[in-house]
Tab-separated table of C-alpha atoms and ligand atoms in Angstrom:
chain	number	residue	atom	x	y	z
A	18	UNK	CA	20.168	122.843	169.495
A	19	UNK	CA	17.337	124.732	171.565
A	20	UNK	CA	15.321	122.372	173.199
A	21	UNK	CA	11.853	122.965	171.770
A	22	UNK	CA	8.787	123.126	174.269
A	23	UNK	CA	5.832	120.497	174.413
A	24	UNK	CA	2.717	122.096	172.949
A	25	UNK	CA	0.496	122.221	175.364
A	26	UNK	CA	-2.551	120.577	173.993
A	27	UNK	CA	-6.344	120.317	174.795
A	28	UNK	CA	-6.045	118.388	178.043
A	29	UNK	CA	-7.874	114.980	177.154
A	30	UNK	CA	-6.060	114.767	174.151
A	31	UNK	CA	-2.602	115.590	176.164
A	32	UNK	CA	-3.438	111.887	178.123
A	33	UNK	CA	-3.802	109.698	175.609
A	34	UNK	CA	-0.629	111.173	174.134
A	35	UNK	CA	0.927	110.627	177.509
A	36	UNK	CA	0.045	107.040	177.779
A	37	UNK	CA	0.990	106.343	174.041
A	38	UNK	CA	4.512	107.806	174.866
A	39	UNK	CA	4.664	106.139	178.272
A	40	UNK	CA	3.377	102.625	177.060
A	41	UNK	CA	3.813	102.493	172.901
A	42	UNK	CA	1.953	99.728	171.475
A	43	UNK	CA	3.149	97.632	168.828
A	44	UNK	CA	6.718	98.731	170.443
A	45	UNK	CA	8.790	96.147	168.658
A	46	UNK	CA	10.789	94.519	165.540
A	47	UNK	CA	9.570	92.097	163.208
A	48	UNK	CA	12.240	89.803	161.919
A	49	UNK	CA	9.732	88.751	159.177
A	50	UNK	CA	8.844	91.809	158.211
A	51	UNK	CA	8.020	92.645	154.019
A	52	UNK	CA	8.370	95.933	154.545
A	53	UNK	CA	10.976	98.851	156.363
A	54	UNK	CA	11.285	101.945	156.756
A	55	UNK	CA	14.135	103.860	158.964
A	56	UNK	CA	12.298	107.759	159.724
A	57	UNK	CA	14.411	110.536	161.011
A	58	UNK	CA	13.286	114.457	162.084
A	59	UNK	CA	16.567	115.871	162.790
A	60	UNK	CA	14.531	119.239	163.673
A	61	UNK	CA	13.494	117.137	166.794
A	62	UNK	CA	16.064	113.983	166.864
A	63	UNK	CA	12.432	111.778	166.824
A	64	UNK	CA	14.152	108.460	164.951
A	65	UNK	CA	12.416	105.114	164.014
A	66	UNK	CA	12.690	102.013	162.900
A	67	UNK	CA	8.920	100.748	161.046
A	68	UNK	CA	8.223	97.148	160.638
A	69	UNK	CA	5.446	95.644	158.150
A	70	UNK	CA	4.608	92.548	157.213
A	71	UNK	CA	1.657	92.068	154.530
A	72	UNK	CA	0.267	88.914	153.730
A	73	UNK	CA	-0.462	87.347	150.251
A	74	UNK	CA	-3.825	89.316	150.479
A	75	UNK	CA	-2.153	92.681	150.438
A	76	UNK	CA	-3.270	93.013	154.209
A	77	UNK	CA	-1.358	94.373	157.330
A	78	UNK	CA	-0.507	91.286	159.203
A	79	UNK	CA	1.882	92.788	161.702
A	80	UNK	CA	2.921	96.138	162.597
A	81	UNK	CA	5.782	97.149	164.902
A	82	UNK	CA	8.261	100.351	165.745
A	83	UNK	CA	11.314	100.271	167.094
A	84	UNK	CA	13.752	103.780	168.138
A	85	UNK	CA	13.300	106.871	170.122
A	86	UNK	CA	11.530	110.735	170.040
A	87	UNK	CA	9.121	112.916	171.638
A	88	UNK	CA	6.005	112.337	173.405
A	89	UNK	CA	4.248	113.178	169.768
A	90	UNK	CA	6.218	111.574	167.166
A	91	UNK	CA	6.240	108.138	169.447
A	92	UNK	CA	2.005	108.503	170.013
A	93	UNK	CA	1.624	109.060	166.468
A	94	UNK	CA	3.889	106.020	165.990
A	95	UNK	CA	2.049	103.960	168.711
A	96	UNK	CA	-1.659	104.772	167.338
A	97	UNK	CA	-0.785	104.761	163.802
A	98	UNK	CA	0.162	101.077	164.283
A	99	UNK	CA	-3.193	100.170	166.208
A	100	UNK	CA	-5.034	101.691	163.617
A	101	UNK	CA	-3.118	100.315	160.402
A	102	UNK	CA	-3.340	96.454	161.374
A	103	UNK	CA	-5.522	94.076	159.638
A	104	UNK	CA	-6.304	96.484	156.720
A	105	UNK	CA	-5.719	96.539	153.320
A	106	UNK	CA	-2.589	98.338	151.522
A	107	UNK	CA	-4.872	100.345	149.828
A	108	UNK	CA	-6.776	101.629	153.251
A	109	UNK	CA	-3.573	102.232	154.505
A	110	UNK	CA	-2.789	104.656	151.921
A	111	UNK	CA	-6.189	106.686	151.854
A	112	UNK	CA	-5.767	106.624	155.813
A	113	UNK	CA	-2.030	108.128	155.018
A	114	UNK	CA	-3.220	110.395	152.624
A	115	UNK	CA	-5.955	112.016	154.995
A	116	UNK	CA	-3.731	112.196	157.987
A	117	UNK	CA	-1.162	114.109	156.136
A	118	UNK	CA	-4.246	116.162	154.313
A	119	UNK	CA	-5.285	116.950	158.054
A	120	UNK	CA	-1.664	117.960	159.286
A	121	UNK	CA	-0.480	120.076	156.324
A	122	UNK	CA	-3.572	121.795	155.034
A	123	UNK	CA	-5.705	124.470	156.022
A	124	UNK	CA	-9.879	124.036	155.485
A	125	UNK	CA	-9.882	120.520	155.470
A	126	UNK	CA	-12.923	118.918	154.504
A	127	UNK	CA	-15.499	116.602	157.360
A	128	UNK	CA	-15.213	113.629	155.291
A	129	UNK	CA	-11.075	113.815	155.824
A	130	UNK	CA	-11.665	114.211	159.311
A	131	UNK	CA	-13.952	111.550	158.986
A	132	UNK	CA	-11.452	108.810	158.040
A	133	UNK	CA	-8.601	110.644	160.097
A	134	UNK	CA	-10.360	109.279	163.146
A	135	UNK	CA	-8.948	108.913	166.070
A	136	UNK	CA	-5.731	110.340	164.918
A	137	UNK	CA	-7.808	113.923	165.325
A	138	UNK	CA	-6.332	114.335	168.419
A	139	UNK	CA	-3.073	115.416	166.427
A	140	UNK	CA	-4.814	118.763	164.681
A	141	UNK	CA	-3.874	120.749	167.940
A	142	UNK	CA	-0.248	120.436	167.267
A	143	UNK	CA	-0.984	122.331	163.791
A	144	UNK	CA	-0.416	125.427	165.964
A	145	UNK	CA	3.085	124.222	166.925
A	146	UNK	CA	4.651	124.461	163.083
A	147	UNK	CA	7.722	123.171	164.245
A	148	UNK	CA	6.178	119.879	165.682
A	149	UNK	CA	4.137	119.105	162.504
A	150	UNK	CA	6.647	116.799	161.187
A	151	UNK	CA	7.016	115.166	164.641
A	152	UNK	CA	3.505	114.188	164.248
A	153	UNK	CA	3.919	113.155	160.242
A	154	UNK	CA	7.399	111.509	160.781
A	155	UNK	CA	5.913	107.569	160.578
A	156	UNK	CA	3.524	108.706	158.353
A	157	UNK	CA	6.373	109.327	156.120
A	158	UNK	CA	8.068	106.107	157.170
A	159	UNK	CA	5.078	104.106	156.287
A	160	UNK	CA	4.698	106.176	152.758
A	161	UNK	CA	7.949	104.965	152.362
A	162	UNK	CA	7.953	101.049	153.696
A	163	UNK	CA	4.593	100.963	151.568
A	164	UNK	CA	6.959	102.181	148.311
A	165	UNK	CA	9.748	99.568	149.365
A	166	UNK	CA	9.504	95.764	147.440
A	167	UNK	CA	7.719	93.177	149.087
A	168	UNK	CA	10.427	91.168	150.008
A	169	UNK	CA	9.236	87.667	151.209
A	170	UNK	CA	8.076	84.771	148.410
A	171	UNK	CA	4.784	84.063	148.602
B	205	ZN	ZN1	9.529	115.297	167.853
């Protein structure tokens, strides 16, 4: 397979990439978790492991990843999980929902950009097509741990 370049990105938003990659937070399993999700871009060979546990409340408790990728897919990882903890399922969702709104569409509205937050720094790599789906890739693994049966007995 070609190796395919790093975009080169807007250079403030290129450092907190960086650090994300260097030092990913949230970089771990969670033997309790309710939720799992196993995410895999074979276009890039970015492949995680995504840990939730939600509480009784239908909060995020806990939030870990585990696995390996590019600098993108692993910052998306790393500042999706500081963003995600403590809120409800259903935030999570409309948070999902607007990031993925952000990454696939063209013309999005303010108020999408709004909730997308700090996870704006991610509309650069729109120009790299290819590297989309790094970016997406734990979206899609939490779209799918969210879908997956709470498992513990509350
Ligand atoms: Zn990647």
């Amino acid at each position: 397979m070609m190796p395919v370049p790093e975009p080169r990105l807007e250079h403030l938003y290129q450092e907190v990439i960086l650090d994300h990659n260097k030092s990913p937070r949230n970089f771990k399993e969670i033997p309790d978790a309710t939720q799992y999700s196993h995410g895999v871009n074979p276009l890039c060979g970015d492949d995680y492991h995504l840990y939730l546990k939600i509480d009784g409340e239908g909060k995020v408790q806990d939030v870990g990843f585990k696995g390996s990728g590019c600098a993108i897919s692993k910052a998306s990882a790393s500042i999706m999980t500081t963003l995600i903890r403590g809120k409800s399922v259903q935030q999570v969702e409309e948070f999902k929902e607007s990031f993925l709104e952000l990454m696939t569409q063209e013309n999005v509205p303010e108020a999408v950009k709004f909730q997308v937050g700090r996870m704006m720094i991610f509309e650069g790599v729109k120009e790299f097509p290819v590297r989309v789906k790094c970016a997406t890739l734990i979206w899609h693994a939490l779209a799918d741990a969210l879908k997956d049966s709470y498992k513990s007995s509350f």
